[in-house]
Amino acid sequence: MPEISFGLIRKLNPELDVDNIEAVHTVKLENSGITCIDNLELFSHIAELYLSANKISLVQNLLFFDKLKHLDMSCNAITGDSLRASIKSIPKTLESINLSGCPCANDEAALTELQDAHPNLGIAIDIVDV
């Protein structure tokens, strides 16, 4: 399974300016077979992170993102139980999370727990067949 690496980020984001990482506001790592959110510390300043259509089961390793506003986790393997386990790993700066097409989109109790922990968070949960 592919791991997140600078090479993968460059491959999927060819417009990325390696000479000015601080100018990057968005990282897209969609449909890459990624199973774990890791190795993104260099991009702790970004506002948007797109991880849709991967094989991620836990929303983790995101607390160092101090400016993250939008997180797309749609079409991943996030269950209600794994969402509950992930709640404390979601940055308080996050304004929206897309969980459409994830198994947790059908778990009202888990979504309620997420909303209770992050009352200002917009949660997209359109059910998508994958």
Coordinates of N, CA, C and O in Angstrom, one line a residue:
M1 N 0.8 -1.2 0.0 CA 0.0 0.0 0.0 C 0.9 1.3 0.0 O 1.8 1.3 0.8
P2 N 0.5 2.2 -0.8 CA 1.3 3.5 -0.8 C 1.2 4.2 0.5 O 0.2 4.3 1.1
E3 N 2.3 4.8 0.9 CA 2.4 5.7 2.0 C 2.5 7.1 1.5 O 3.0 7.4 0.4
I4 N 2.0 8.0 2.3 CA 2.1 9.4 1.9 C 3.6 9.8 2.0 O 4.2 9.6 3.0
S5 N 4.1 10.4 0.9 CA 5.5 10.8 0.9 C 5.5 12.1 0.1 O 4.5 12.5 -0.6
F6 N 6.6 12.8 0.2 CA 6.7 14.0 -0.6 C 6.6 13.7 -2.1 O 6.0 14.5 -2.8
G7 N 7.2 12.6 -2.5 CA 7.2 12.2 -3.9 C 5.7 12.0 -4.4 O 5.4 12.4 -5.5
L8 N 4.9 11.3 -3.6 CA 3.5 11.1 -3.9 C 2.8 12.4 -4.0 O 2.0 12.7 -4.9
I9 N 3.0 13.3 -3.0 CA 2.4 14.6 -3.0 C 2.7 15.4 -4.3 O 1.9 16.0 -4.9
R10 N 4.0 15.4 -4.7 CA 4.4 16.1 -5.9 C 3.8 15.4 -7.1 O 3.4 16.2 -8.0
K11 N 3.7 14.1 -7.2 CA 3.1 13.4 -8.3 C 1.7 13.8 -8.5 O 1.2 14.1 -9.6
L12 N 0.9 13.9 -7.4 CA -0.5 14.2 -7.4 C -0.8 15.7 -7.4 O -2.0 16.1 -7.7
N13 N 0.2 16.5 -7.1 CA 0.0 17.9 -7.1 C 1.1 18.6 -7.9 O 2.0 19.3 -7.3
P14 N 1.2 18.4 -9.2 CA 2.3 18.9 -10.0 C 2.5 20.4 -9.9 O 3.6 20.9 -10.2
E15 N 1.4 21.1 -9.6 CA 1.5 22.6 -9.5 C 2.1 23.1 -8.2 O 2.4 24.2 -8.0
L16 N 2.4 22.1 -7.3 CA 3.0 22.5 -6.0 C 4.4 23.1 -6.2 O 5.2 22.7 -7.0
D17 N 4.6 24.2 -5.5 CA 5.8 25.0 -5.6 C 6.7 24.5 -4.5 O 6.6 24.9 -3.3
V18 N 7.7 23.6 -4.8 CA 8.6 23.1 -3.8 C 9.5 24.1 -3.2 O 10.0 24.0 -2.1
D19 N 9.7 25.2 -3.9 CA 10.6 26.3 -3.4 C 9.8 27.2 -2.4 O 10.5 28.0 -1.8
N20 N 8.5 27.1 -2.4 CA 7.7 27.9 -1.5 C 6.6 27.1 -0.9 O 5.4 27.4 -1.2
I21 N 6.9 26.1 -0.1 CA 5.9 25.2 0.5 C 4.9 26.0 1.3 O 3.7 25.7 1.3
E22 N 5.3 27.1 1.9 CA 4.4 27.9 2.7 C 3.2 28.5 1.9 O 2.2 28.9 2.4
A23 N 3.4 28.6 0.6 CA 2.4 29.2 -0.3 C 1.3 28.2 -0.7 O 0.3 28.5 -1.2
V24 N 1.6 26.9 -0.4 CA 0.6 25.8 -0.7 C -0.5 25.9 0.3 O -0.3 25.9 1.5
H25 N -1.8 25.9 -0.2 CA -2.9 25.9 0.7 C -3.8 24.7 0.6 O -4.6 24.4 1.4
T26 N -3.5 23.9 -0.5 CA -4.3 22.7 -0.7 C -3.4 21.5 -1.1 O -2.5 21.7 -1.9
V27 N -3.7 20.3 -0.5 CA -3.0 19.1 -0.9 C -4.0 18.1 -1.3 O -5.0 17.9 -0.5
K28 N -3.9 17.5 -2.5 CA -4.8 16.5 -3.0 C -4.1 15.2 -3.1 O -3.1 15.1 -3.8
L29 N -4.7 14.2 -2.4 CA -4.1 12.8 -2.4 C -5.2 11.8 -2.7 O -5.3 10.8 -2.0
E30 N -6.1 12.1 -3.6 CA -7.3 11.3 -3.9 C -6.9 10.0 -4.7 O -5.9 10.1 -5.4
N31 N -7.6 9.0 -4.4 CA -7.5 7.7 -5.2 C -6.1 7.2 -5.3 O -5.6 7.0 -6.4
S32 N -5.4 7.1 -4.2 CA -4.0 6.8 -4.2 C -3.7 5.5 -3.5 O -2.5 5.1 -3.4
G33 N -4.7 4.8 -3.0 CA -4.5 3.6 -2.2 C -3.9 3.8 -0.8 O -3.5 2.8 -0.2
I34 N -3.9 5.0 -0.3 CA -3.4 5.3 1.0 C -4.2 4.7 2.1 O -5.5 4.7 2.0
T35 N -3.6 4.1 3.1 CA -4.3 3.4 4.2 C -4.2 4.2 5.5 O -4.9 3.9 6.4
C36 N -3.2 5.1 5.6 CA -2.9 5.8 6.8 C -2.6 7.3 6.5 O -1.8 7.6 5.6
I37 N -3.1 8.2 7.3 CA -2.7 9.6 7.2 C -1.5 9.8 8.0 O -1.4 9.6 9.2
D38 N -0.4 10.1 7.3 CA 0.9 10.2 8.0 C 1.8 11.0 7.1 O 1.6 11.2 5.9
N39 N 2.9 11.5 7.6 CA 4.0 12.2 6.9 C 3.5 13.5 6.2 O 4.0 13.9 5.1
L40 N 2.6 14.2 6.8 CA 2.2 15.5 6.3 C 2.6 16.7 7.1 O 2.1 17.8 6.8
E41 N 3.5 16.5 8.0 CA 4.0 17.6 8.9 C 4.5 18.8 8.1 O 4.3 20.0 8.5
L42 N 5.1 18.6 7.0 CA 5.6 19.7 6.1 C 4.5 20.7 5.7 O 4.7 21.8 5.4
F43 N 3.3 20.1 5.7 CA 2.1 20.9 5.2 C 1.2 21.3 6.3 O 0.0 21.4 6.0
S44 N 1.7 21.5 7.5 CA 0.8 21.8 8.6 C 0.0 23.1 8.5 O -0.9 23.3 9.2
H45 N 0.4 23.9 7.5 CA -0.2 25.2 7.3 C -1.3 25.2 6.3 O -2.0 26.2 6.1
I46 N -1.6 24.1 5.7 CA -2.6 24.1 4.6 C -4.0 24.3 5.1 O -4.3 24.0 6.3
A47 N -4.9 24.7 4.3 CA -6.3 24.9 4.6 C -7.2 23.8 4.1 O -8.3 23.6 4.7
E48 N -6.8 23.1 3.1 CA -7.6 22.1 2.5 C -6.8 20.8 2.3 O -5.7 20.9 1.7
L49 N -7.4 19.7 2.6 CA -6.8 18.4 2.4 C -7.8 17.4 1.8 O -8.8 17.2 2.4
Y50 N -7.5 16.9 0.7 CA -8.4 16.0 0.0 C -7.8 14.6 0.0 O -6.7 14.3 -0.6
L51 N -8.4 13.6 0.7 CA -8.0 12.3 0.8 C -9.1 11.3 0.4 O -9.1 10.1 0.8
S52 N -10.0 11.7 -0.5 CA -11.1 10.9 -0.9 C -10.6 9.6 -1.7 O -9.6 9.6 -2.3
A53 N -11.5 8.6 -1.7 CA -11.3 7.4 -2.5 C -10.0 6.7 -2.2 O -9.3 6.3 -3.1
N54 N -9.6 6.6 -1.0 CA -8.4 5.8 -0.5 C -8.9 4.7 0.3 O -10.1 4.3 0.2
K55 N -8.1 4.1 1.1 CA -8.4 3.0 2.0 C -8.2 3.3 3.4 O -7.8 2.4 4.2
I56 N -8.4 4.6 3.8 CA -8.2 5.0 5.1 C -9.3 4.6 6.1 O -10.5 4.8 5.7
S57 N -9.0 4.1 7.2 CA -10.0 3.7 8.2 C -10.0 4.6 9.4 O -11.0 4.5 10.2
L58 N -9.0 5.3 9.7 CA -8.9 6.2 10.8 C -8.6 7.6 10.4 O -7.6 7.8 9.6
V59 N -9.3 8.6 11.0 CA -8.9 10.0 10.8 C -7.9 10.3 11.9 O -8.3 10.4 13.1
Q60 N -6.6 10.4 11.6 CA -5.6 10.5 12.6 C -4.5 11.4 12.1 O -4.4 11.8 11.0
N61 N -3.6 11.7 13.1 CA -2.4 12.5 12.8 C -2.7 13.9 12.1 O -2.0 14.3 11.2
L62 N -3.7 14.5 12.6 CA -4.1 15.8 12.0 C -4.0 17.0 13.0 O -4.2 18.1 12.6
L63 N -3.8 16.7 14.3 CA -3.8 17.8 15.3 C -2.8 18.9 15.0 O -3.0 20.0 15.5
F64 N -1.7 18.6 14.3 CA -0.7 19.6 14.0 C -1.1 20.6 13.0 O -0.5 21.6 12.8
F65 N -2.2 20.3 12.3 CA -2.7 21.2 11.3 C -3.5 22.4 12.0 O -4.6 22.2 12.4
D66 N -2.8 23.5 12.1 CA -3.4 24.6 12.8 C -4.2 25.6 11.9 O -4.8 26.5 12.5
K67 N -4.3 25.3 10.6 CA -5.1 26.2 9.8 C -6.1 25.4 8.9 O -6.7 25.9 8.0
L68 N -6.1 24.1 9.1 CA -7.0 23.2 8.3 C -8.5 23.5 8.4 O -9.0 23.6 9.6
K69 N -9.1 23.8 7.3 CA -10.5 24.2 7.3 C -11.4 23.1 6.7 O -12.5 22.9 7.2
H70 N -10.9 22.5 5.6 CA -11.7 21.6 4.9 C -11.0 20.2 4.7 O -9.8 20.2 4.3
L71 N -11.7 19.1 5.1 CA -11.1 17.8 5.0 C -12.0 16.9 4.2 O -13.2 16.7 4.6
D72 N -11.6 16.4 3.1 CA -12.4 15.4 2.3 C -11.9 14.0 2.5 O -10.8 13.6 2.1
M73 N -12.7 13.2 3.3 CA -12.4 11.8 3.6 C -13.4 10.9 2.9 O -13.5 9.8 3.2
S74 N -14.1 11.4 1.9 CA -15.2 10.7 1.3 C -14.7 9.4 0.6 O -13.5 9.3 0.2
C75 N -15.5 8.4 0.6 CA -15.2 7.1 -0.1 C -14.0 6.4 0.5 O -13.1 6.0 -0.2
N76 N -13.9 6.4 1.8 CA -12.8 5.7 2.5 C -13.5 4.6 3.4 O -14.7 4.5 3.4
A77 N -12.7 3.9 4.2 CA -13.2 2.8 5.0 C -13.5 3.2 6.4 O -13.3 2.4 7.3
I78 N -14.0 4.4 6.6 CA -14.2 4.9 8.0 C -15.5 4.4 8.5 O -16.6 4.8 8.0
T79 N -15.5 3.5 9.5 CA -16.7 3.0 10.1 C -17.2 3.9 11.2 O -16.4 4.8 11.6
G80 N -18.3 3.6 11.8 CA -18.8 4.4 12.9 C -17.8 4.3 14.1 O -17.5 5.2 14.8
D81 N -17.4 3.0 14.4 CA -16.4 2.8 15.5 C -15.1 3.5 15.2 O -14.6 4.1 16.2
S82 N -14.6 3.5 14.0 CA -13.3 4.2 13.8 C -13.5 5.7 13.8 O -12.6 6.4 14.2
L83 N -14.7 6.2 13.4 CA -15.0 7.6 13.5 C -15.0 8.1 15.0 O -14.4 9.1 15.4
R84 N -15.6 7.3 15.9 CA -15.6 7.6 17.3 C -14.2 7.6 17.8 O -13.8 8.5 18.6
A85 N -13.3 6.7 17.4 CA -12.0 6.6 17.8 C -11.1 7.8 17.3 O -10.1 8.1 17.9
S86 N -11.6 8.4 16.3 CA -10.9 9.5 15.6 C -11.3 10.9 16.1 O -10.6 11.9 15.8
I87 N -12.3 11.0 16.8 CA -12.9 12.3 17.1 C -11.9 13.3 17.8 O -11.8 14.5 17.4
K88 N -11.0 12.8 18.7 CA -10.1 13.7 19.3 C -8.9 14.0 18.4 O -8.1 14.9 18.7
S89 N -8.8 13.4 17.2 CA -7.7 13.7 16.3 C -8.1 14.7 15.3 O -7.3 15.0 14.4
I90 N -9.3 15.2 15.3 CA -9.8 16.2 14.4 C -9.5 17.6 14.9 O -9.9 18.0 16.0
P91 N -8.8 18.4 14.1 CA -8.4 19.8 14.6 C -9.6 20.6 14.8 O -10.6 20.6 14.1
K92 N -9.5 21.5 15.8 CA -10.6 22.4 16.2 C -10.8 23.4 15.1 O -11.9 24.1 15.0
T93 N -9.8 23.7 14.2 CA -10.0 24.7 13.2 C -10.8 24.2 12.0 O -11.3 25.0 11.2
L94 N -11.1 22.9 12.0 CA -11.8 22.3 10.8 C -13.3 22.9 10.8 O -14.0 22.9 11.8
E95 N -13.6 23.3 9.6 CA -15.0 23.9 9.4 C -15.9 22.9 8.7 O -17.1 22.9 8.8
S96 N -15.3 22.0 7.9 CA -16.1 21.0 7.2 C -15.3 19.7 6.9 O -14.1 19.7 6.7
I97 N -16.1 18.6 7.0 CA -15.5 17.3 6.7 C -16.5 16.6 5.8 O -17.7 16.6 6.1
N98 N -16.0 15.9 4.8 CA -16.8 15.2 3.9 C -16.6 13.7 4.2 O -15.5 13.2 4.0
L99 N -17.7 13.0 4.6 CA -17.6 11.6 4.9 C -18.6 10.8 4.0 O -18.9 9.7 4.3
S100 N -18.9 11.4 2.9 CA -19.8 10.8 2.0 C -19.2 9.5 1.5 O -18.0 9.4 1.2
G101 N -20.0 8.5 1.4 CA -19.6 7.2 0.8 C -18.8 6.3 1.8 O -18.3 5.3 1.4
C102 N -18.6 6.8 3.0 CA -17.9 6.0 4.1 C -19.0 5.3 4.8 O -20.1 5.7 5.0
P103 N -18.7 4.1 5.4 CA -19.6 3.3 6.2 C -20.2 4.2 7.3 O -21.4 4.0 7.7
C104 N -19.4 5.1 7.9 CA -19.9 5.9 9.0 C -21.0 6.8 8.7 O -21.7 7.3 9.5
A105 N -21.2 7.1 7.4 CA -22.3 8.0 6.9 C -23.6 7.4 7.3 O -24.6 8.1 7.4
N106 N -23.7 6.1 7.6 CA -25.0 5.5 8.0 C -25.1 5.3 9.5 O -26.1 4.8 10.0
D107 N -24.1 5.7 10.3 CA -24.1 5.6 11.7 C -24.4 6.9 12.4 O -23.6 7.7 12.7
E108 N -25.7 7.1 12.6 CA -26.2 8.4 13.1 C -25.6 8.7 14.5 O -25.3 9.8 14.8
A109 N -25.4 7.6 15.3 CA -24.8 7.8 16.7 C -23.4 8.4 16.6 O -23.0 9.3 17.3
A110 N -22.6 7.8 15.7 CA -21.2 8.2 15.6 C -21.2 9.7 15.0 O -20.3 10.5 15.5
L111 N -22.0 10.0 14.1 CA -22.1 11.3 13.5 C -22.5 12.3 14.6 O -22.0 13.4 14.6
T112 N -23.4 11.9 15.4 CA -23.9 12.8 16.5 C -22.7 13.1 17.5 O -22.6 14.2 17.9
E113 N -22.0 12.0 17.8 CA -20.8 12.2 18.7 C -19.8 13.2 18.1 O -19.3 14.0 18.8
L114 N -19.6 13.0 16.8 CA -18.6 13.9 16.1 C -19.2 15.4 16.2 O -18.4 16.3 16.5
Q115 N -20.5 15.6 15.9 CA -21.0 16.9 15.9 C -21.0 17.5 17.3 O -20.8 18.7 17.5
D116 N -21.3 16.7 18.4 CA -21.2 17.1 19.7 C -19.8 17.6 20.1 O -19.7 18.6 20.8
A117 N -18.8 16.9 19.7 CA -17.4 17.2 20.0 C -16.9 18.4 19.2 O -16.1 19.2 19.7
H118 N -17.5 18.6 18.0 CA -17.1 19.8 17.1 C -18.4 20.4 16.7 O -18.8 20.3 15.5
P119 N -19.1 21.2 17.5 CA -20.4 21.8 17.2 C -20.4 22.7 16.0 O -21.5 22.9 15.4
N120 N -19.3 23.3 15.6 CA -19.3 24.2 14.4 C -18.9 23.5 13.2 O -18.7 24.2 12.1
L121 N -18.7 22.2 13.2 CA -18.2 21.5 12.1 C -19.4 21.1 11.1 O -20.4 20.5 11.5
G122 N -19.2 21.4 9.8 CA -20.2 21.0 8.8 C -19.8 19.6 8.4 O -18.6 19.4 8.0
I123 N -20.7 18.7 8.4 CA -20.4 17.3 8.0 C -21.3 16.9 6.8 O -22.5 16.9 6.9
A124 N -20.6 16.5 5.7 CA -21.2 16.1 4.5 C -21.3 14.5 4.6 O -20.3 13.9 4.8
I125 N -22.5 14.0 4.4 CA -22.6 12.5 4.6 C -23.5 11.9 3.4 O -24.1 10.9 3.7
D126 N -23.5 12.5 2.3 CA -24.2 11.9 1.2 C -23.7 10.5 1.0 O -22.5 10.2 1.0
I127 N -24.7 9.5 0.9 CA -24.3 8.1 0.8 C -24.1 7.9 -0.7 O -24.9 8.1 -1.6
V128 N -22.9 7.4 -1.0 CA -22.4 7.2 -2.4 C -22.0 5.7 -2.5 O -21.3 5.1 -1.7
D129 N -22.5 5.0 -3.5 CA -22.1 3.6 -3.8 C -20.7 3.7 -4.3 O -20.3 4.4 -5.2
V130 N -19.8 2.8 -3.7 CA -18.4 2.7 -4.1 C -18.1 1.4 -4.6 O -18.8 0.4 -4.4

